[in-house]
Amino acid sequence: MSTDEDAEDTSRAIMEATYRALCEHGYASLTMQDIADESGTSKSLLHYHYDTKEGLLTAFIEDFLDDFEERIETADDVPPDERLREFLDWFVSPLEDDRRAFHTAFLELRSQAPFNEGYRGQLKRSDELARNAIADIVEDGIDAGVFRADADPESVALLIFATMDGARVREVTLAEDGYADSVRDALSEYVIDDLLVEEAE
Amino acid sequence: MSTDEDAEDTSRAIMEATYRALCEHGYASLTMQDIADESGTSKSLLHYHYDTKEGLLTAFIEDFLDDFEERIETADDVPPDERLREFLDWFVSPLEDDRRAFHTAFLELRSQAPFNEGYRGQLKRSDELARNAIADIVEDGIDAGVFRADADPESVALLIFATMDGARVREVTLAEDGYADSVRDALSEYVIDDLLVEEAE
């Protein structure tokens, strides 16, 4: 195995350990030792790669977004309105066990973004990725005559993504299962349905 | 002045000091001493009234929501669609200076709600207050023939409030002025406009 592959494997193992450590310990009380314990490596090895916990977590979000970016590429043979609903379904799947723990920790991390430029940079990238993905689908839908021609793809994307995020934040902070699902259904009925070009009767 | 009035004054002074201390220090690093310094009283007096920082902050959110509840009572002579837009405008006024600092600290506090039952109880109350306020306006609008009769007030309220919240969270975490304003405009165009009963032409 080449040195590059070794480095890749180490980095992958650290990212996966970080995910598990965040789920188990939350963000605020997370230490480099917790992550070292999860990854089965030493704290000094972690510090060799990342100066601080914040630096490691910034790399973690970056890695997470790389995956997100890859998964965004959706099948183009699905009609745009269906693609939009699939995007929402994917983004708002139920928060069970680990995923709830992860989103809980991730909200703690996000709440520190106003104080941390590294986090903020990655969150801005995530915002742009998701909004562009939604805007692209809406644009395709307008081109295909499925969505109303007077809809503005960027405004619609801004609206939909803020709504999904608010739904998720409320589900996490209020500890209520299904909050985000209910909001997604309302979004589908009161926003997406209204974007559809009405069939002539 | 009666003892009750004294107690009321002390409590009011502590709540106002807590607001200022949150704006200045944020949530995570806030100490009882910071709040004592802002209120010009002693830390031991604070501890006489509140066992812990978390206890004091739970009382603070409660007090904050009492004010919110009072302010929700809107003028009934304004048409429902206008009342709904006024509610949004009030909720999404620009985050300048102190208000940005406060919302930044408040998001930190909210991110701790999954670990703190006192916070969570107050946040649930806030969620219900705001959603009921919106649902009441939508219901009035349906009764008045301004909003579509097939709109479900509770779904619409759930949708609108999650959207407003997501917009605010993104404005705070991305440190972008005007994010929430843009979402509010999109909400007005793609949700509220579509609730209106179309005028016969």
Short mmCIF file of C-alpha atoms in Angstrom, two decimals:
data_model
loop_
_atom_site.label_atom_id
_atom_site.label_comp_id
_atom_site.label_asym_id
_atom_site.label_seq_id
_atom_site.Cartn_x
_atom_site.Cartn_y
_atom_site.Cartn_z
CA MET A 1 0.00 0.00 0.00
CA SER A 2 1.39 3.43 -0.94
CA THR A 3 2.06 6.20 1.56
CA ASP A 4 -0.78 8.22 0.03
CA GLU A 5 -3.21 5.38 0.67
CA ASP A 6 -1.96 5.09 4.24
CA ALA A 7 -2.53 8.80 4.79
CA GLU A 8 -5.99 8.53 3.22
CA ASP A 9 -6.86 5.61 5.52
CA THR A 10 -5.65 7.46 8.61
CA SER A 11 -7.63 10.54 7.69
CA ARG A 12 -10.77 8.46 6.99
CA ALA A 13 -10.40 6.65 10.34
CA ILE A 14 -10.07 9.96 12.20
CA MET A 15 -13.16 11.42 10.48
CA GLU A 16 -15.24 8.35 11.34
CA ALA A 17 -14.00 8.42 14.93
CA THR A 18 -14.91 12.11 15.14
CA TYR A 19 -18.46 11.34 14.03
CA ARG A 20 -18.82 8.64 16.68
CA ALA A 21 -17.23 10.80 19.38
CA LEU A 22 -19.60 13.70 18.57
CA CYS A 23 -22.59 11.34 18.82
CA GLU A 24 -21.40 9.98 22.13
CA HIS A 25 -20.08 13.10 23.91
CA GLY A 26 -21.82 16.02 22.19
CA TYR A 27 -19.79 19.02 21.08
CA ALA A 28 -19.22 21.18 24.16
CA SER A 29 -17.52 18.56 26.29
CA LEU A 30 -15.74 16.74 23.44
CA THR A 31 -11.97 16.38 23.89
CA MET A 32 -9.15 15.29 21.58
CA GLN A 33 -8.74 12.33 23.95
CA ASP A 34 -12.34 11.22 23.25
CA ILE A 35 -11.61 11.25 19.52
CA ALA A 36 -8.30 9.43 20.02
CA ASP A 37 -10.11 6.78 22.09
CA GLU A 38 -12.72 6.28 19.36
CA SER A 39 -10.10 6.04 16.61
CA GLY A 40 -7.82 3.70 18.53
CA THR A 41 -4.90 6.06 17.91
CA SER A 42 -3.02 8.33 20.28
CA LYS A 43 -3.82 11.92 21.15
CA SER A 44 -0.33 12.89 20.00
CA LEU A 45 -1.00 11.45 16.54
CA LEU A 46 -4.20 13.52 16.34
CA HIS A 47 -2.26 16.63 17.34
CA TYR A 48 0.34 15.82 14.69
CA HIS A 49 -2.43 16.16 12.06
CA TYR A 50 -4.57 18.85 13.69
CA ASP A 51 -3.40 21.63 16.00
CA THR A 52 -6.65 21.99 17.90
CA LYS A 53 -10.03 20.37 18.40
CA GLU A 54 -11.52 23.26 16.38
CA GLY A 55 -9.09 22.56 13.52
CA LEU A 56 -10.01 18.89 13.50
CA LEU A 57 -13.72 19.70 13.55
CA THR A 58 -13.34 22.17 10.69
CA ALA A 59 -11.69 19.38 8.66
CA PHE A 60 -14.51 17.08 9.74
CA ILE A 61 -17.22 19.44 8.42
CA GLU A 62 -15.24 19.86 5.20
CA ASP A 63 -15.11 16.09 4.74
CA PHE A 64 -18.80 15.78 5.57
CA LEU A 65 -19.63 18.39 2.91
CA ASP A 66 -17.48 16.61 0.32
CA ASP A 67 -19.72 13.58 0.79
CA PHE A 68 -22.81 15.78 0.64
CA GLU A 69 -21.58 17.37 -2.59
CA GLU A 70 -21.09 13.95 -4.19
CA ARG A 71 -24.50 12.72 -3.14
CA ILE A 72 -26.24 15.84 -4.48
CA GLU A 73 -25.77 14.63 -8.04
CA THR A 74 -29.21 13.22 -8.62
CA ALA A 75 -30.64 11.13 -11.42
CA ASP A 76 -31.62 13.48 -14.23
CA ASP A 77 -34.31 11.19 -15.61
CA VAL A 78 -36.59 11.86 -12.63
CA PRO A 79 -39.12 14.73 -13.19
CA PRO A 80 -38.04 17.96 -11.43
CA ASP A 81 -40.96 18.15 -8.98
CA GLU A 82 -40.28 14.59 -7.90
CA ARG A 83 -36.54 15.34 -7.60
CA LEU A 84 -37.34 18.29 -5.34
CA ARG A 85 -39.50 16.12 -3.08
CA GLU A 86 -36.78 13.43 -3.04
CA PHE A 87 -34.23 16.04 -1.99
CA LEU A 88 -36.48 17.07 0.91
CA ASP A 89 -37.13 13.45 1.92
CA TRP A 90 -33.44 12.74 1.92
CA PHE A 91 -32.69 15.86 3.96
CA VAL A 92 -35.48 15.21 6.47
CA SER A 93 -35.23 11.50 7.13
CA PRO A 94 -36.18 10.57 10.72
CA LEU A 95 -33.68 11.45 13.44
CA GLU A 96 -33.21 8.11 15.10
CA ASP A 97 -30.53 7.25 17.65
CA ASP A 98 -27.14 8.21 16.23
CA ARG A 99 -28.53 10.73 13.77
CA ARG A 100 -30.36 12.60 16.55
CA ALA A 101 -27.19 12.56 18.66
CA PHE A 102 -25.17 13.81 15.71
CA HIS A 103 -27.57 16.63 14.83
CA THR A 104 -27.70 17.62 18.48
CA ALA A 105 -23.91 17.91 18.60
CA PHE A 106 -23.83 19.62 15.21
CA LEU A 107 -26.20 22.34 16.42
CA GLU A 108 -23.88 22.98 19.36
CA LEU A 109 -21.01 23.29 16.91
CA ARG A 110 -23.03 25.63 14.67
CA SER A 111 -23.85 27.84 17.65
CA GLN A 112 -20.10 28.44 17.96
CA ALA A 113 -19.74 29.50 14.31
CA PRO A 114 -20.19 33.22 15.11
CA PHE A 115 -16.98 32.89 17.15
CA ASN A 116 -15.07 30.59 14.77
CA GLU A 117 -14.12 31.56 11.24
CA GLY A 118 -13.22 27.99 10.22
CA TYR A 119 -16.67 26.66 11.13
CA ARG A 120 -18.34 29.67 9.54
CA GLY A 121 -16.51 29.16 6.23
CA GLN A 122 -17.66 25.55 6.03
CA LEU A 123 -21.24 26.42 7.01
CA LYS A 124 -21.36 29.05 4.26
CA ARG A 125 -20.18 26.42 1.80
CA SER A 126 -22.91 24.05 3.00
CA ASP A 127 -25.52 26.80 2.61
CA GLU A 128 -24.42 27.49 -0.96
CA LEU A 129 -24.26 23.81 -1.92
CA ALA A 130 -27.77 23.08 -0.73
CA ARG A 131 -29.30 26.28 -2.10
CA ASN A 132 -27.67 25.78 -5.50
CA ALA A 133 -28.88 22.18 -5.61
CA ILE A 134 -32.46 23.30 -4.94
CA ALA A 135 -32.25 26.27 -7.34
CA ASP A 136 -30.97 23.94 -10.11
CA ILE A 137 -33.92 21.62 -9.67
CA VAL A 138 -36.38 24.54 -9.73
CA GLU A 139 -34.71 25.93 -12.86
CA ASP A 140 -34.94 22.54 -14.58
CA GLY A 141 -38.60 22.43 -13.59
CA ILE A 142 -39.26 25.84 -15.14
CA ASP A 143 -37.42 24.84 -18.33
CA ALA A 144 -39.45 21.65 -18.49
CA GLY A 145 -42.71 23.58 -18.07
CA VAL A 146 -43.48 21.78 -14.81
CA PHE A 147 -42.95 24.79 -12.53
CA ARG A 148 -44.42 28.26 -13.01
CA ALA A 149 -42.24 30.43 -15.23
CA ASP A 150 -42.55 33.40 -12.83
CA ALA A 151 -40.92 31.52 -9.92
CA ASP A 152 -37.48 32.79 -8.98
CA PRO A 153 -35.26 29.71 -8.41
CA GLU A 154 -32.96 31.48 -5.97
CA SER A 155 -35.75 32.86 -3.78
CA VAL A 156 -37.50 29.52 -3.75
CA ALA A 157 -34.25 27.77 -2.80
CA LEU A 158 -33.57 30.28 -0.02
CA LEU A 159 -37.08 29.75 1.32
CA ILE A 160 -37.05 25.96 1.14
CA PHE A 161 -33.64 25.53 2.70
CA ALA A 162 -34.32 27.93 5.58
CA THR A 163 -37.55 26.05 6.24
CA MET A 164 -35.86 22.65 6.28
CA ASP A 165 -33.20 23.97 8.60
CA GLY A 166 -35.65 25.61 10.99
CA ALA A 167 -37.66 22.39 11.08
CA ARG A 168 -34.56 20.38 11.96
CA VAL A 169 -33.37 22.88 14.60
CA ARG A 170 -36.79 22.82 16.26
CA GLU A 171 -36.94 19.02 16.16
CA VAL A 172 -33.55 18.86 17.89
CA THR A 173 -34.04 21.61 20.49
CA LEU A 174 -37.60 20.68 21.42
CA ALA A 175 -36.72 16.96 21.36
CA GLU A 176 -39.84 16.25 19.30
CA ASP A 177 -39.78 13.39 16.84
CA GLY A 178 -41.52 14.12 13.59
CA TYR A 179 -41.47 17.93 13.83
CA ALA A 180 -39.34 18.18 10.70
CA ASP A 181 -41.48 15.60 8.87
CA SER A 182 -44.62 17.67 9.52
CA VAL A 183 -42.92 20.82 8.26
CA ARG A 184 -41.71 18.98 5.15
CA ASP A 185 -45.29 17.89 4.39
CA ALA A 186 -46.54 21.47 4.82
CA LEU A 187 -43.70 22.71 2.58
CA SER A 188 -44.72 20.20 -0.05
CA GLU A 189 -48.36 21.28 0.10
CA TYR A 190 -48.04 25.05 0.48
CA VAL A 191 -44.89 25.74 -1.53
CA ILE A 192 -44.08 22.98 -4.01
CA ASP A 193 -47.68 22.26 -5.06
CA ASP A 194 -48.15 25.97 -5.71
CA LEU A 195 -45.08 26.05 -7.94
CA LEU A 196 -46.65 23.52 -10.28
CA VAL A 197 -48.10 24.80 -13.52
CA GLU A 198 -51.83 24.13 -13.32
CA GLU A 199 -53.15 21.65 -15.81
CA ALA A 200 -55.75 23.07 -18.17
CA GLU A 201 -59.10 21.54 -17.23
CA MET B 1 -42.82 50.78 48.58
CA SER B 2 -44.14 47.34 49.56
CA THR B 3 -41.99 44.24 49.89
CA ASP B 4 -43.71 42.79 46.83
CA GLU B 5 -42.71 45.80 44.79
CA ASP B 6 -39.14 45.51 46.06
CA ALA B 7 -39.02 41.87 45.04
CA GLU B 8 -40.48 42.77 41.63
CA ASP B 9 -37.84 45.47 41.15
CA THR B 10 -35.01 43.13 42.12
CA SER B 11 -36.27 40.46 39.77
CA ARG B 12 -36.65 42.97 36.91
CA ALA B 13 -33.12 44.30 37.52
CA ILE B 14 -31.68 40.78 37.44
CA MET B 15 -33.52 39.95 34.19
CA GLU B 16 -32.25 43.10 32.51
CA ALA B 17 -28.71 42.44 33.74
CA THR B 18 -28.94 38.89 32.37
CA TYR B 19 -29.91 40.22 28.94
CA ARG B 20 -26.92 42.60 28.93
CA ALA B 21 -24.53 39.94 30.24
CA LEU B 22 -25.65 37.47 27.53
CA CYS B 23 -25.08 40.13 24.85
CA GLU B 24 -21.64 40.91 26.21
CA HIS B 25 -20.28 37.48 27.14
CA GLY B 26 -22.32 35.02 25.05
CA TYR B 27 -23.82 31.96 26.69
CA ALA B 28 -21.03 29.36 26.98
CA SER B 29 -18.62 31.48 28.99
CA LEU B 30 -21.25 33.41 30.98
CA THR B 31 -20.83 33.25 34.77
CA MET B 32 -23.04 34.26 37.70
CA GLN B 33 -20.34 36.82 38.47
CA ASP B 34 -20.83 38.45 35.03
CA ILE B 35 -24.55 38.80 35.76
CA ALA B 36 -23.87 40.11 39.28
CA ASP B 37 -21.49 42.70 37.79
CA GLU B 38 -24.09 43.84 35.27
CA SER B 39 -26.84 44.09 37.90
CA GLY B 40 -24.67 45.89 40.45
CA THR B 41 -25.60 43.28 43.07
CA SER B 42 -23.55 40.50 44.63
CA LYS B 43 -23.12 36.97 43.40
CA SER B 44 -24.44 35.71 46.74
CA LEU B 45 -27.69 37.66 46.26
CA LEU B 46 -28.09 36.03 42.83
CA HIS B 47 -27.51 32.62 44.37
CA TYR B 48 -30.08 33.44 47.04
CA HIS B 49 -32.69 33.77 44.26
CA TYR B 50 -31.38 31.16 41.80
CA ASP B 51 -29.44 28.00 42.62
CA THR B 52 -27.56 27.81 39.34
CA LYS B 53 -26.81 29.75 36.18
CA GLU B 54 -29.14 27.35 34.35
CA GLY B 55 -31.93 28.09 36.85
CA LEU B 56 -31.48 31.83 36.40
CA LEU B 57 -31.48 31.49 32.61
CA THR B 58 -34.64 29.36 32.66
CA ALA B 59 -36.33 32.15 34.66
CA PHE B 60 -34.92 34.62 32.15
CA ILE B 61 -36.48 32.81 29.15
CA GLU B 62 -39.75 32.55 31.06
CA ASP B 63 -39.75 36.30 31.66
CA PHE B 64 -38.84 36.95 28.04
CA LEU B 65 -41.79 34.82 26.89
CA ASP B 66 -44.17 36.62 29.24
CA ASP B 67 -43.29 39.83 27.41
CA PHE B 68 -43.65 38.07 24.06
CA GLU B 69 -47.09 36.75 25.07
CA GLU B 70 -48.25 40.25 25.99
CA ARG B 71 -46.99 41.74 22.76
CA ILE B 72 -48.67 39.07 20.64
CA GLU B 73 -52.06 40.62 21.26
CA THR B 74 -52.41 42.54 18.04
CA ALA B 75 -54.91 45.12 16.89
CA ASP B 76 -57.98 43.28 15.64
CA ASP B 77 -59.02 46.02 13.24
CA VAL B 78 -56.12 45.27 10.88
CA PRO B 79 -57.00 42.83 8.03
CA PRO B 80 -55.66 39.29 8.70
CA ASP B 81 -53.21 39.15 5.77
CA GLU B 82 -51.71 42.45 6.90
CA ARG B 83 -51.55 41.20 10.51
CA LEU B 84 -49.67 38.12 9.35
CA ARG B 85 -47.13 40.24 7.47
CA GLU B 86 -46.81 42.54 10.50
CA PHE B 87 -46.11 39.54 12.71
CA LEU B 88 -43.33 38.44 10.35
CA ASP B 89 -41.88 41.96 10.15
CA TRP B 90 -41.83 42.21 13.91
CA PHE B 91 -40.21 38.80 14.26
CA VAL B 92 -37.59 39.47 11.58
CA SER B 93 -36.50 43.01 12.30
CA PRO B 94 -32.81 43.58 11.46
CA LEU B 95 -30.26 42.07 13.84
CA GLU B 96 -28.22 45.09 14.70
CA ASP B 97 -25.62 45.30 17.47
CA ASP B 98 -27.18 44.11 20.72
CA ARG B 99 -29.91 42.10 19.03
CA ARG B 100 -27.36 40.14 16.99
CA ALA B 101 -25.30 39.53 20.14
CA PHE B 102 -28.43 38.43 21.98
CA HIS B 103 -29.61 36.05 19.25
CA THR B 104 -26.10 34.63 19.00
CA ALA B 105 -26.07 33.88 22.74
CA PHE B 106 -29.64 32.60 22.59
CA LEU B 107 -28.76 30.06 19.90
CA GLU B 108 -25.95 28.79 22.13
CA LEU B 109 -28.46 28.43 24.94
CA ARG B 110 -30.95 26.65 22.64
CA SER B 111 -28.24 24.20 21.55
CA GLN B 112 -28.07 23.11 25.21
CA ALA B 113 -31.83 22.48 25.42
CA PRO B 114 -31.50 18.77 24.51
CA PHE B 115 -29.47 18.44 27.75
CA ASN B 116 -31.58 20.77 29.92
CA GLU B 117 -35.22 20.14 30.74
CA GLY B 118 -35.82 23.66 32.07
CA TYR B 119 -34.70 25.29 28.82
CA ARG B 120 -36.62 22.75 26.79
CA GLY B 121 -39.86 23.41 28.66
CA GLN B 122 -39.59 27.14 27.96
CA LEU B 123 -38.69 26.60 24.31
CA LYS B 124 -41.73 24.36 23.87
CA ARG B 125 -43.87 27.11 25.35
CA SER B 126 -42.35 29.63 22.94
CA ASP B 127 -43.03 27.31 20.01
CA GLU B 128 -46.68 26.93 21.02
CA LEU B 129 -47.17 30.64 21.64
CA ALA B 130 -45.84 31.66 18.24
CA ARG B 131 -47.58 28.88 16.32
CA ASN B 132 -50.90 29.57 18.01
CA ALA B 133 -50.54 33.28 17.26
CA ILE B 134 -49.98 32.54 13.56
CA ALA B 135 -52.72 29.90 13.41
CA ASP B 136 -55.20 32.37 14.97
CA ILE B 137 -54.43 34.96 12.33
CA VAL B 138 -54.82 32.39 9.52
CA GLU B 139 -58.11 31.22 11.01
CA ASP B 140 -59.40 34.80 11.20
CA GLY B 141 -58.34 35.21 7.58
CA ILE B 142 -60.29 32.15 6.50
CA ASP B 143 -63.36 33.29 8.45
CA ALA B 144 -63.10 36.71 6.83
CA GLY B 145 -62.88 35.16 3.36
CA VAL B 146 -59.40 36.63 2.82
CA PHE B 147 -57.51 33.30 2.99
CA ARG B 148 -58.40 30.14 1.10
CA ALA B 149 -60.90 27.99 2.99
CA ASP B 150 -58.90 24.82 2.32
CA ALA B 151 -55.80 26.12 4.15
CA ASP B 152 -55.07 24.32 7.40
CA PRO B 153 -54.16 27.01 10.00
CA GLU B 154 -51.98 24.67 12.06
CA SER B 155 -49.95 23.38 9.11
CA VAL B 156 -49.46 26.90 7.81
CA ALA B 157 -48.37 28.09 11.25
CA LEU B 158 -45.92 25.20 11.60
CA LEU B 159 -44.47 25.99 8.19
CA ILE B 160 -44.18 29.74 8.68
CA PHE B 161 -42.64 29.55 12.13
CA ALA B 162 -40.06 26.90 11.15
CA THR B 163 -39.12 29.07 8.18
CA MET B 164 -38.70 32.21 10.29
CA ASP B 165 -36.59 30.28 12.76
CA GLY B 166 -34.40 28.69 10.12
CA ALA B 167 -33.86 32.09 8.54
CA ARG B 168 -32.79 33.57 11.86
CA VAL B 169 -30.49 30.64 12.72
CA ARG B 170 -28.80 30.91 9.33
CA GLU B 171 -28.42 34.68 9.66
CA VAL B 172 -26.73 34.21 13.04
CA THR B 173 -24.49 31.24 12.22
CA LEU B 174 -23.40 32.49 8.80
CA ALA B 175 -23.01 36.04 10.14
CA GLU B 176 -24.93 37.37 7.13
CA ASP B 177 -27.01 40.49 7.54
CA GLY B 178 -30.29 40.40 5.72
CA TYR B 179 -30.52 36.61 5.29
CA ALA B 180 -33.70 36.49 7.37
CA ASP B 181 -35.15 39.52 5.56
CA SER B 182 -34.73 37.78 2.20
CA VAL B 183 -36.40 34.63 3.50
CA ARG B 184 -39.26 36.69 4.93
CA ASP B 185 -39.83 38.29 1.51
CA ALA B 186 -39.84 34.86 -0.17
CA LEU B 187 -42.26 33.58 2.48
CA SER B 188 -44.54 36.51 1.80
CA GLU B 189 -44.46 35.87 -1.95
CA TYR B 190 -44.56 32.06 -2.10
CA VAL B 191 -46.69 31.25 0.93
CA ILE B 192 -48.83 34.17 2.08
CA ASP B 193 -49.72 35.46 -1.39
CA ASP B 194 -50.83 31.95 -2.33
CA LEU B 195 -53.09 31.77 0.72
CA LEU B 196 -55.07 34.74 -0.54
CA VAL B 197 -58.43 34.07 -2.13
CA GLU B 198 -58.09 35.18 -5.74
CA GLU B 199 -60.21 38.13 -6.72
CA ALA B 200 -62.69 37.37 -9.47
CA GLU B 201 -61.56 39.24 -12.56
#
